[in-house]
């Protein structure tokens, strides 16, 4: 495996659509560090988000560098070109040092039959009974099954290889971290499929350090996990076992770990994840993004006055365009339209009412997951407001920053990193 920039064990992806919360986000990482966890901040922004907001990838680098300087952060940090493909990667090459290569679109497109046969011939170890430490029963596969999986994923992995080599030539292989993402697809990848995918990635000589599979269950935007938590835990543990096995077997980077996309707000699986990581002494990359934009809205609403006013305007526009805004996100939101309050009702709300409906506090009876999900996918409305929105962010910075930091640290990092063992002083 070639040289590569190594990624730390616990890394936290943070998205910041409007580029004003870098410091508030980094402050959450500082709190985690003070509490005894080594956490690596990674700022991520996808091509799609840059297009929606009208920003250049270099602006994310500028934001990360400025936050690091302002808070005197001495440890590693990275800038992630999130969900890039061959057609979109070029403007990300210079400012990014972490690349999430998205090959989900190629999953299921049949690979060249010759390469499927060559792959299967090259990997007799994948056929039959495969004993993997920490998985109760050996995985059982047949040649036909390996061919089926190769046929489904090999083209995607070959595409990932092409994109990796393209970045490597432009940037130098030692200068970046590679993630391969397969989460934006229809069906979850099973642990045996993951093993076959990793064998193929090793064949492509991609020094992969994080892989984002699609997990079982629904990872809706900005709300809790929906699905069978026990089944998730079982598969998550098996994925970790497969990764440890593949690192040894195929010489993949020892730093290879799972990446959980749409990882924010999945409170009911944080404890199972934490337990599994402890058991395997494994690391993790948790990718969050939109949760920070929602904290901006919460902060604005909490500020009252013109802040609350703009939050209400955004909701009023969003509910008027509910179908249009939700359509592109159909697989990652579950909105009950009957639970969406009318704009006129929301216009009469106090700060407390708006904040209670939006803030992800499941114990609050006024919390409204449908309201929250609709606003999650409505950041374009804020983008359209341009300077008026950005000026509101500046004016109400302290209250917004407090919400952003608290959300990442209290609701995300603490349960993921410390669980019940949160140091008393916090
Ligand atoms: Zn993703």
mmCIF file of N, CA and C and ligand atoms in Angstrom, residues 83 183-184 261, ligand 1:
data_model
loop_
_atom_site.group_PDB
_atom_site.id
_atom_site.type_symbol
_atom_site.label_atom_id
_atom_site.label_comp_id
_atom_site.label_asym_id
_atom_site.label_seq_id
_atom_site.Cartn_x
_atom_site.Cartn_y
_atom_site.Cartn_z
ATOM 1 N N UNK A 83 -18.379 13.506 -0.842
ATOM 2 C CA UNK A 83 -19.175 12.965 -1.957
ATOM 3 C C UNK A 83 -18.757 13.521 -3.313
ATOM 4 N N UNK A 183 -22.984 4.867 0.794
ATOM 5 C CA UNK A 183 -24.192 4.975 1.623
ATOM 6 C C UNK A 183 -25.415 5.455 0.847
ATOM 7 N N UNK A 184 -25.211 6.203 -0.212
ATOM 8 C CA UNK A 184 -26.381 6.771 -0.901
ATOM 9 C C UNK A 184 -26.887 5.821 -1.980
ATOM 10 N N UNK A 261 -22.293 8.099 7.887
ATOM 11 C CA UNK A 261 -22.859 9.302 7.267
ATOM 12 C C UNK A 261 -24.244 9.576 7.847
HETATM 13 ZN ZN1 LIG B 1 -23.018 10.518 2.858
#
